[in-house]
mmCIF file of C-alpha atoms in Angstrom:
data_model
loop_
_atom_site.group_PDB
_atom_site.id
_atom_site.type_symbol
_atom_site.label_atom_id
_atom_site.label_comp_id
_atom_site.label_asym_id
_atom_site.label_seq_id
_atom_site.Cartn_x
_atom_site.Cartn_y
_atom_site.Cartn_z
ATOM 1 C CA MET N 1 -28.035 8.814 -12.511
ATOM 2 C CA LYS N 2 -24.848 6.923 -12.883
ATOM 3 C CA ARG N 3 -23.968 5.807 -16.430
ATOM 4 C CA THR N 4 -20.892 4.191 -18.082
ATOM 5 C CA PRO N 5 -20.570 5.708 -21.527
ATOM 6 C CA PRO N 6 -21.162 4.865 -24.344
ATOM 7 C CA LEU N 7 -24.709 3.848 -23.434
ATOM 8 C CA ARG N 8 -26.593 2.469 -26.415
ATOM 9 C CA THR N 9 -30.365 2.934 -26.648
ATOM 10 C CA LEU N 10 -32.730 0.281 -27.949
ATOM 11 C CA GLN N 11 -36.349 1.115 -28.601
ATOM 12 C CA VAL N 12 -38.494 -1.618 -27.073
ATOM 13 C CA ASP N 13 -42.222 -1.142 -27.457
ATOM 14 C CA THR N 14 -43.378 -4.821 -27.481
ATOM 15 C CA PRO N 15 -42.418 -7.894 -25.481
ATOM 16 C CA VAL N 16 -38.813 -8.771 -25.822
ATOM 17 C CA ALA N 17 -36.906 -12.154 -25.299
ATOM 18 C CA ILE N 18 -33.736 -11.556 -23.208
ATOM 19 C CA PHE N 19 -31.262 -14.399 -22.702
ATOM 20 C CA SER N 20 -27.640 -14.444 -21.241
ATOM 21 C CA ASP N 21 -24.694 -16.617 -20.445
ATOM 22 C CA VAL N 22 -24.952 -19.108 -23.455
ATOM 23 C CA HIS N 23 -21.263 -20.181 -22.793
ATOM 24 C CA GLY N 24 -20.692 -22.017 -26.174
ATOM 25 C CA ASN N 25 -23.777 -24.240 -25.813
ATOM 26 C CA LEU N 26 -24.965 -24.334 -29.280
ATOM 27 C CA PRO N 27 -27.811 -26.683 -28.802
ATOM 28 C CA GLY N 28 -29.074 -24.609 -25.947
ATOM 29 C CA LEU N 29 -29.076 -21.372 -27.910
ATOM 30 C CA GLU N 30 -30.740 -23.155 -30.910
ATOM 31 C CA ALA N 31 -33.544 -24.337 -28.668
ATOM 32 C CA ILE N 32 -34.004 -20.770 -27.051
ATOM 33 C CA LEU N 33 -34.267 -19.165 -30.607
ATOM 34 C CA ALA N 34 -36.710 -21.849 -31.741
ATOM 35 C CA ASP N 35 -38.708 -21.220 -28.769
ATOM 36 C CA ILE N 36 -38.695 -17.475 -29.190
ATOM 37 C CA GLU N 37 -39.757 -18.001 -32.844
ATOM 38 C CA ARG N 38 -42.547 -20.394 -31.800
ATOM 39 C CA ARG N 39 -44.003 -17.921 -29.420
ATOM 40 C CA GLY N 40 -43.848 -15.026 -31.972
ATOM 41 C CA ILE N 41 -41.795 -12.735 -29.601
ATOM 42 C CA PRO N 42 -40.984 -9.769 -31.903
ATOM 43 C CA ALA N 43 -37.568 -8.859 -30.263
ATOM 44 C CA THR N 44 -34.607 -10.526 -28.818
ATOM 45 C CA MET N 45 -31.429 -9.411 -27.050
ATOM 46 C CA SER N 46 -28.485 -11.063 -25.327
ATOM 47 C CA LEU N 47 -26.701 -9.793 -22.027
ATOM 48 C CA GLY N 48 -23.499 -11.474 -22.966
ATOM 49 C CA ASP N 49 -21.067 -14.399 -22.048
ATOM 50 C CA LEU N 50 -21.496 -15.888 -25.509
ATOM 51 C CA VAL N 51 -18.284 -17.905 -25.030
ATOM 52 C CA GLY N 52 -16.526 -19.820 -22.324
ATOM 53 C CA TYR N 53 -16.898 -23.325 -20.927
ATOM 54 C CA GLY N 54 -18.766 -24.724 -24.010
ATOM 55 C CA PRO N 55 -17.519 -26.426 -27.017
ATOM 56 C CA SER N 56 -18.968 -24.064 -29.705
ATOM 57 C CA PRO N 57 -17.915 -20.578 -28.919
ATOM 58 C CA ASN N 58 -17.569 -19.644 -32.543
ATOM 59 C CA GLU N 59 -20.836 -20.992 -33.724
ATOM 60 C CA VAL N 60 -22.703 -19.430 -30.884
ATOM 61 C CA ALA N 61 -21.158 -15.891 -31.376
ATOM 62 C CA LEU N 62 -21.545 -16.005 -35.122
ATOM 63 C CA LEU N 63 -25.211 -17.178 -34.728
ATOM 64 C CA VAL N 64 -25.963 -14.264 -32.475
ATOM 65 C CA ARG N 65 -24.148 -11.797 -34.742
ATOM 66 C CA ASP N 66 -25.577 -13.106 -37.969
ATOM 67 C CA ARG N 67 -29.145 -12.962 -36.571
ATOM 68 C CA GLY N 68 -28.721 -9.351 -35.807
ATOM 69 C CA ILE N 69 -29.328 -9.908 -32.140
ATOM 70 C CA PRO N 70 -28.045 -6.891 -29.857
ATOM 71 C CA SER N 71 -25.651 -8.251 -27.455
ATOM 72 C CA LEU N 72 -23.639 -6.932 -24.528
ATOM 73 C CA MET N 73 -20.258 -7.961 -23.584
ATOM 74 C CA GLY N 74 -19.934 -10.469 -20.777
ATOM 75 C CA ASN N 75 -16.772 -10.749 -18.642
ATOM 76 C CA TYR N 76 -15.821 -13.973 -20.525
ATOM 77 C CA ASP N 77 -16.470 -12.231 -23.900
ATOM 78 C CA GLN N 78 -14.153 -9.415 -22.595
ATOM 79 C CA GLY N 79 -11.419 -11.757 -21.505
ATOM 80 C CA ILE N 80 -11.380 -13.792 -24.820
ATOM 81 C CA GLY N 81 -12.018 -10.765 -27.101
ATOM 82 C CA PHE N 82 -9.220 -8.865 -25.666
ATOM 83 C CA GLU N 83 -6.967 -11.730 -24.804
ATOM 84 C CA THR N 84 -6.354 -10.612 -21.139
ATOM 85 C CA GLY N 85 -5.723 -14.149 -19.859
ATOM 86 C CA ASP N 86 -8.539 -13.671 -17.405
ATOM 87 C CA CYS N 87 -12.203 -14.306 -17.552
ATOM 88 C CA GLY N 88 -13.164 -12.267 -14.615
ATOM 89 C CA CYS N 89 -14.745 -15.353 -12.975
ATOM 90 C CA VAL N 90 -14.789 -16.214 -9.289
ATOM 91 C CA TYR N 91 -14.424 -19.857 -8.183
ATOM 92 C CA LYS N 92 -15.236 -21.442 -4.944
ATOM 93 C CA THR N 93 -13.528 -24.741 -5.036
ATOM 94 C CA ASP N 94 -10.336 -26.309 -6.466
ATOM 95 C CA GLU N 95 -12.518 -28.264 -8.747
ATOM 96 C CA GLN N 96 -14.181 -25.170 -10.248
ATOM 97 C CA ARG N 97 -10.849 -23.465 -10.493
ATOM 98 C CA ALA N 98 -9.390 -26.367 -12.457
ATOM 99 C CA GLU N 99 -12.495 -26.445 -14.802
ATOM 100 C CA GLY N 100 -12.147 -22.717 -15.325
ATOM 101 C CA ALA N 101 -8.381 -22.810 -16.083
ATOM 102 C CA VAL N 102 -9.089 -25.486 -18.869
ATOM 103 C CA SER N 103 -11.840 -23.564 -20.246
ATOM 104 C CA LEU N 104 -9.993 -20.251 -20.450
ATOM 105 C CA GLU N 105 -6.962 -21.881 -22.157
ATOM 106 C CA TRP N 106 -9.139 -23.978 -24.591
ATOM 107 C CA THR N 107 -11.482 -21.122 -25.507
ATOM 108 C CA GLN N 108 -8.648 -18.651 -26.040
ATOM 109 C CA GLN N 109 -7.109 -21.007 -28.605
ATOM 110 C CA ALA N 110 -10.492 -22.049 -30.132
ATOM 111 C CA VAL N 111 -12.017 -18.734 -30.864
ATOM 112 C CA THR N 112 -11.134 -17.249 -34.168
ATOM 113 C CA ASP N 113 -9.766 -13.821 -34.791
ATOM 114 C CA GLU N 114 -13.099 -12.952 -36.567
ATOM 115 C CA VAL N 115 -14.998 -13.883 -33.511
ATOM 116 C CA LYS N 116 -12.542 -12.232 -30.983
ATOM 117 C CA ALA N 117 -13.035 -8.962 -33.150
ATOM 118 C CA TYR N 118 -16.810 -9.335 -32.896
ATOM 119 C CA LEU N 119 -16.574 -9.683 -29.146
ATOM 120 C CA ARG N 120 -14.733 -6.482 -28.939
ATOM 121 C CA THR N 121 -17.490 -4.540 -30.567
ATOM 122 C CA LEU N 122 -20.084 -5.738 -27.877
ATOM 123 C CA ASP N 123 -21.568 -3.016 -25.667
ATOM 124 C CA ASP N 124 -21.244 -2.438 -22.006
ATOM 125 C CA HIS N 125 -24.832 -1.470 -21.232
ATOM 126 C CA PHE N 126 -28.078 -1.111 -22.992
ATOM 127 C CA GLU N 127 -30.728 1.588 -22.087
ATOM 128 C CA LEU N 128 -34.092 0.457 -23.192
ATOM 129 C CA ASP N 129 -36.554 3.018 -24.122
ATOM 130 C CA THR N 130 -39.948 1.504 -23.424
ATOM 131 C CA PRO N 131 -43.571 2.570 -22.662
ATOM 132 C CA ALA N 132 -42.676 2.107 -19.067
ATOM 133 C CA GLY N 133 -39.744 4.630 -19.253
ATOM 134 C CA LYS N 134 -36.015 3.922 -19.729
ATOM 135 C CA LEU N 135 -34.772 0.550 -18.317
ATOM 136 C CA LEU N 136 -31.226 -0.693 -17.968
ATOM 137 C CA ALA N 137 -29.590 -3.837 -19.252
ATOM 138 C CA VAL N 138 -26.100 -4.983 -18.080
ATOM 139 C CA HIS N 139 -24.242 -8.336 -17.757
ATOM 140 C CA GLY N 140 -23.153 -8.416 -14.171
ATOM 141 C CA SER N 141 -24.231 -5.326 -12.454
ATOM 142 C CA PRO N 142 -24.510 -1.650 -13.312
ATOM 143 C CA ARG N 143 -21.338 -1.058 -11.493
ATOM 144 C CA ARG N 144 -19.142 -4.078 -12.675
ATOM 145 C CA ILE N 145 -19.304 -6.406 -15.528
ATOM 146 C CA ASN N 146 -18.330 -9.357 -13.263
ATOM 147 C CA GLU N 147 -20.229 -8.474 -10.086
ATOM 148 C CA TYR N 148 -22.623 -11.159 -8.872
ATOM 149 C CA LEU N 149 -26.057 -10.007 -8.018
ATOM 150 C CA PHE N 150 -27.604 -12.953 -6.126
ATOM 151 C CA GLU N 151 -31.135 -12.853 -5.003
ATOM 152 C CA ASP N 152 -30.197 -13.143 -1.321
ATOM 153 C CA ARG N 153 -28.101 -10.050 -1.308
ATOM 154 C CA PRO N 154 -29.135 -7.777 1.641
ATOM 155 C CA ALA N 155 -31.929 -5.345 0.937
ATOM 156 C CA SER N 156 -29.790 -2.336 2.055
ATOM 157 C CA ALA N 157 -27.209 -3.193 -0.753
ATOM 158 C CA MET N 158 -29.963 -3.456 -3.365
ATOM 159 C CA GLU N 159 -31.561 -0.335 -2.159
ATOM 160 C CA ARG N 160 -28.382 1.660 -2.521
ATOM 161 C CA MET N 161 -28.015 0.347 -6.035
ATOM 162 C CA ALA N 162 -31.357 1.232 -6.865
ATOM 163 C CA SER N 163 -30.756 4.755 -5.655
ATOM 164 C CA GLU N 164 -27.733 5.010 -7.803
ATOM 165 C CA TYR N 165 -29.241 3.587 -10.848
ATOM 166 C CA PRO N 166 -33.056 4.669 -10.528
ATOM 167 C CA TYR N 167 -34.473 2.689 -13.244
ATOM 168 C CA PRO N 168 -37.858 1.025 -12.986
ATOM 169 C CA ALA N 169 -36.189 -2.312 -13.908
ATOM 170 C CA ILE N 170 -32.688 -3.545 -14.358
ATOM 171 C CA PHE N 171 -31.862 -6.624 -16.324
ATOM 172 C CA PHE N 172 -28.666 -8.756 -15.841
ATOM 173 C CA GLY N 173 -27.298 -12.231 -15.853
ATOM 174 C CA HIS N 174 -23.821 -13.640 -14.729
ATOM 175 C CA THR N 175 -25.069 -15.769 -11.817
ATOM 176 C CA HIS N 176 -26.910 -18.207 -14.179
ATOM 177 C CA ILE N 177 -29.848 -18.189 -11.597
ATOM 178 C CA PRO N 178 -33.012 -16.515 -12.541
ATOM 179 C CA TYR N 179 -35.130 -14.293 -10.319
ATOM 180 C CA ALA N 180 -37.168 -11.041 -10.211
ATOM 181 C CA ARG N 181 -36.932 -9.070 -7.122
ATOM 182 C CA PRO N 182 -38.731 -5.674 -6.525
ATOM 183 C CA VAL N 183 -36.521 -3.173 -4.477
ATOM 184 C CA GLY N 184 -38.523 0.071 -3.890
ATOM 185 C CA ALA N 185 -39.345 1.351 -7.433
ATOM 186 C CA THR N 186 -36.765 -0.795 -9.158
ATOM 187 C CA THR N 187 -37.237 -4.438 -10.130
ATOM 188 C CA PHE N 188 -34.037 -6.414 -10.431
ATOM 189 C CA VAL N 189 -34.355 -9.179 -12.963
ATOM 190 C CA ASN N 190 -31.757 -11.871 -13.503
ATOM 191 C CA VAL N 191 -32.661 -13.620 -16.604
ATOM 192 C CA GLY N 192 -30.842 -16.874 -15.824
ATOM 193 C CA SER N 193 -28.543 -18.868 -18.281
ATOM 194 C CA GLY N 194 -29.231 -19.742 -21.730
ATOM 195 C CA GLY N 195 -26.447 -22.346 -21.743
ATOM 196 C CA ARG N 196 -25.492 -23.529 -18.260
ATOM 197 C CA PRO N 197 -28.183 -23.048 -15.601
ATOM 198 C CA LYS N 198 -27.272 -23.375 -11.840
ATOM 199 C CA ASP N 199 -30.565 -23.426 -10.299
ATOM 200 C CA GLY N 200 -31.226 -27.149 -10.335
ATOM 201 C CA ASP N 201 -33.137 -27.120 -13.622
ATOM 202 C CA TRP N 202 -31.021 -28.404 -16.337
ATOM 203 C CA ARG N 203 -33.210 -26.665 -19.201
ATOM 204 C CA VAL N 204 -31.862 -23.374 -20.537
ATOM 205 C CA CYS N 205 -33.565 -20.312 -19.454
ATOM 206 C CA TYR N 206 -34.486 -16.800 -20.775
ATOM 207 C CA ALA N 207 -36.716 -14.085 -19.777
ATOM 208 C CA ILE N 208 -39.731 -12.830 -21.637
ATOM 209 C CA VAL N 209 -40.413 -9.166 -20.740
ATOM 210 C CA ASP N 210 -43.417 -7.102 -21.531
ATOM 211 C CA PRO N 211 -42.555 -3.479 -20.710
ATOM 212 C CA THR N 212 -46.149 -2.319 -21.075
ATOM 213 C CA ARG N 213 -46.988 -4.454 -17.832
ATOM 214 C CA LEU N 214 -44.295 -3.087 -15.669
ATOM 215 C CA GLY N 215 -45.523 -2.304 -12.264
ATOM 216 C CA GLU N 216 -48.235 -5.172 -12.199
ATOM 217 C CA ASP N 217 -48.231 -7.882 -9.719
ATOM 218 C CA SER N 218 -47.758 -10.306 -12.509
ATOM 219 C CA GLY N 219 -47.077 -10.631 -16.193
ATOM 220 C CA PHE N 220 -44.114 -8.134 -16.508
ATOM 221 C CA VAL N 221 -41.527 -11.015 -16.563
ATOM 222 C CA GLU N 222 -41.844 -14.661 -17.499
ATOM 223 C CA PHE N 223 -39.089 -17.118 -17.238
ATOM 224 C CA ALA N 224 -39.107 -19.612 -20.052
ATOM 225 C CA ARG N 225 -37.373 -23.010 -19.577
ATOM 226 C CA VAL N 226 -36.405 -24.960 -22.740
ATOM 227 C CA ALA N 227 -35.164 -28.536 -23.005
ATOM 228 C CA TYR N 228 -32.406 -28.881 -25.452
ATOM 229 C CA ASP N 229 -30.415 -31.643 -27.079
ATOM 230 C CA HIS N 230 -28.017 -32.283 -24.204
ATOM 231 C CA GLU N 231 -26.541 -35.502 -25.705
ATOM 232 C CA ARG N 232 -25.403 -33.700 -28.692
ATOM 233 C CA LEU N 233 -23.648 -31.130 -26.402
ATOM 234 C CA GLN N 234 -21.995 -34.094 -24.571
ATOM 235 C CA ARG N 235 -20.846 -35.267 -27.851
ATOM 236 C CA ASP N 236 -19.383 -31.939 -28.710
ATOM 237 C CA LEU N 237 -17.641 -31.666 -25.372
ATOM 238 C CA ALA N 238 -16.090 -35.066 -25.917
ATOM 239 C CA ALA N 239 -14.383 -33.902 -28.959
ATOM 240 C CA THR N 240 -12.506 -31.229 -26.884
ATOM 241 C CA THR N 241 -10.154 -31.120 -23.787
ATOM 242 C CA LEU N 242 -12.857 -29.222 -21.857
ATOM 243 C CA ILE N 243 -13.825 -30.726 -18.469
ATOM 244 C CA THR N 244 -16.897 -28.543 -18.094
ATOM 245 C CA SER N 245 -19.922 -30.128 -16.480
ATOM 246 C CA PHE N 246 -23.390 -29.361 -17.766
ATOM 247 C CA ALA N 247 -26.306 -30.621 -15.709
ATOM 248 C CA GLY N 248 -28.476 -32.838 -17.867
ATOM 249 C CA PRO N 249 -31.925 -34.485 -17.564
ATOM 250 C CA GLU N 250 -30.738 -37.218 -15.252
ATOM 251 C CA GLN N 251 -28.177 -35.118 -13.479
ATOM 252 C CA GLY N 252 -28.374 -32.876 -10.569
ATOM 253 C CA ARG N 253 -27.284 -29.133 -10.277
ATOM 254 C CA ALA N 254 -24.674 -27.818 -12.366
ATOM 255 C CA GLU N 255 -21.718 -26.627 -10.218
ATOM 256 C CA ALA N 256 -21.505 -22.859 -9.551
#
């Protein structure tokens, strides 16, 4: 089994809430954490990309840190934390490229040294020790922090990855589009985006995972959608030079 050391192991015996890609959306994160508390889910973890695009990178990162929520390093966290001048993003249009350039420049300047130091401490992978066996959590894919695993990837490619990383389940984010796809003995679970969804639903998304039900036809993964204070996010954006688009209740799909 391929591994990228160091591989931190987390004990997960009960349902766990997993979110990813908050991207500086503080109202979105606060809404998710309130929903997790309301549901009484005993454990929470993050798959990374706490910063980038949104107006509150410091507040989001410090909230996750101060709540003691284990978090992976996303590609944006890596770029900002290590000041590489590159977020590892892929853009398809000139509009996206312009939006990304502004985001990278603004975020690099806005994030404090304290938060950059925290981002540098985040893990590459989590291995989850559960009643169903060891499961894997990554940001993009088991191979690369910024690899996009879309649901329509050819089955042959997913089968190869499942054979290289033969975990019963692999959790990831990065694409901002949630899904659960069984491939042989492995279920690939994209937990969606806790800050900037791109699946046509403006509400932030996270996954509730019950490892004791892995292998059942239903009940192993539930995707939770949570409305948040979008107007507050827009006000916070207006106080910056960011040109990021976040889909809202009256808007269509957020741009990829």
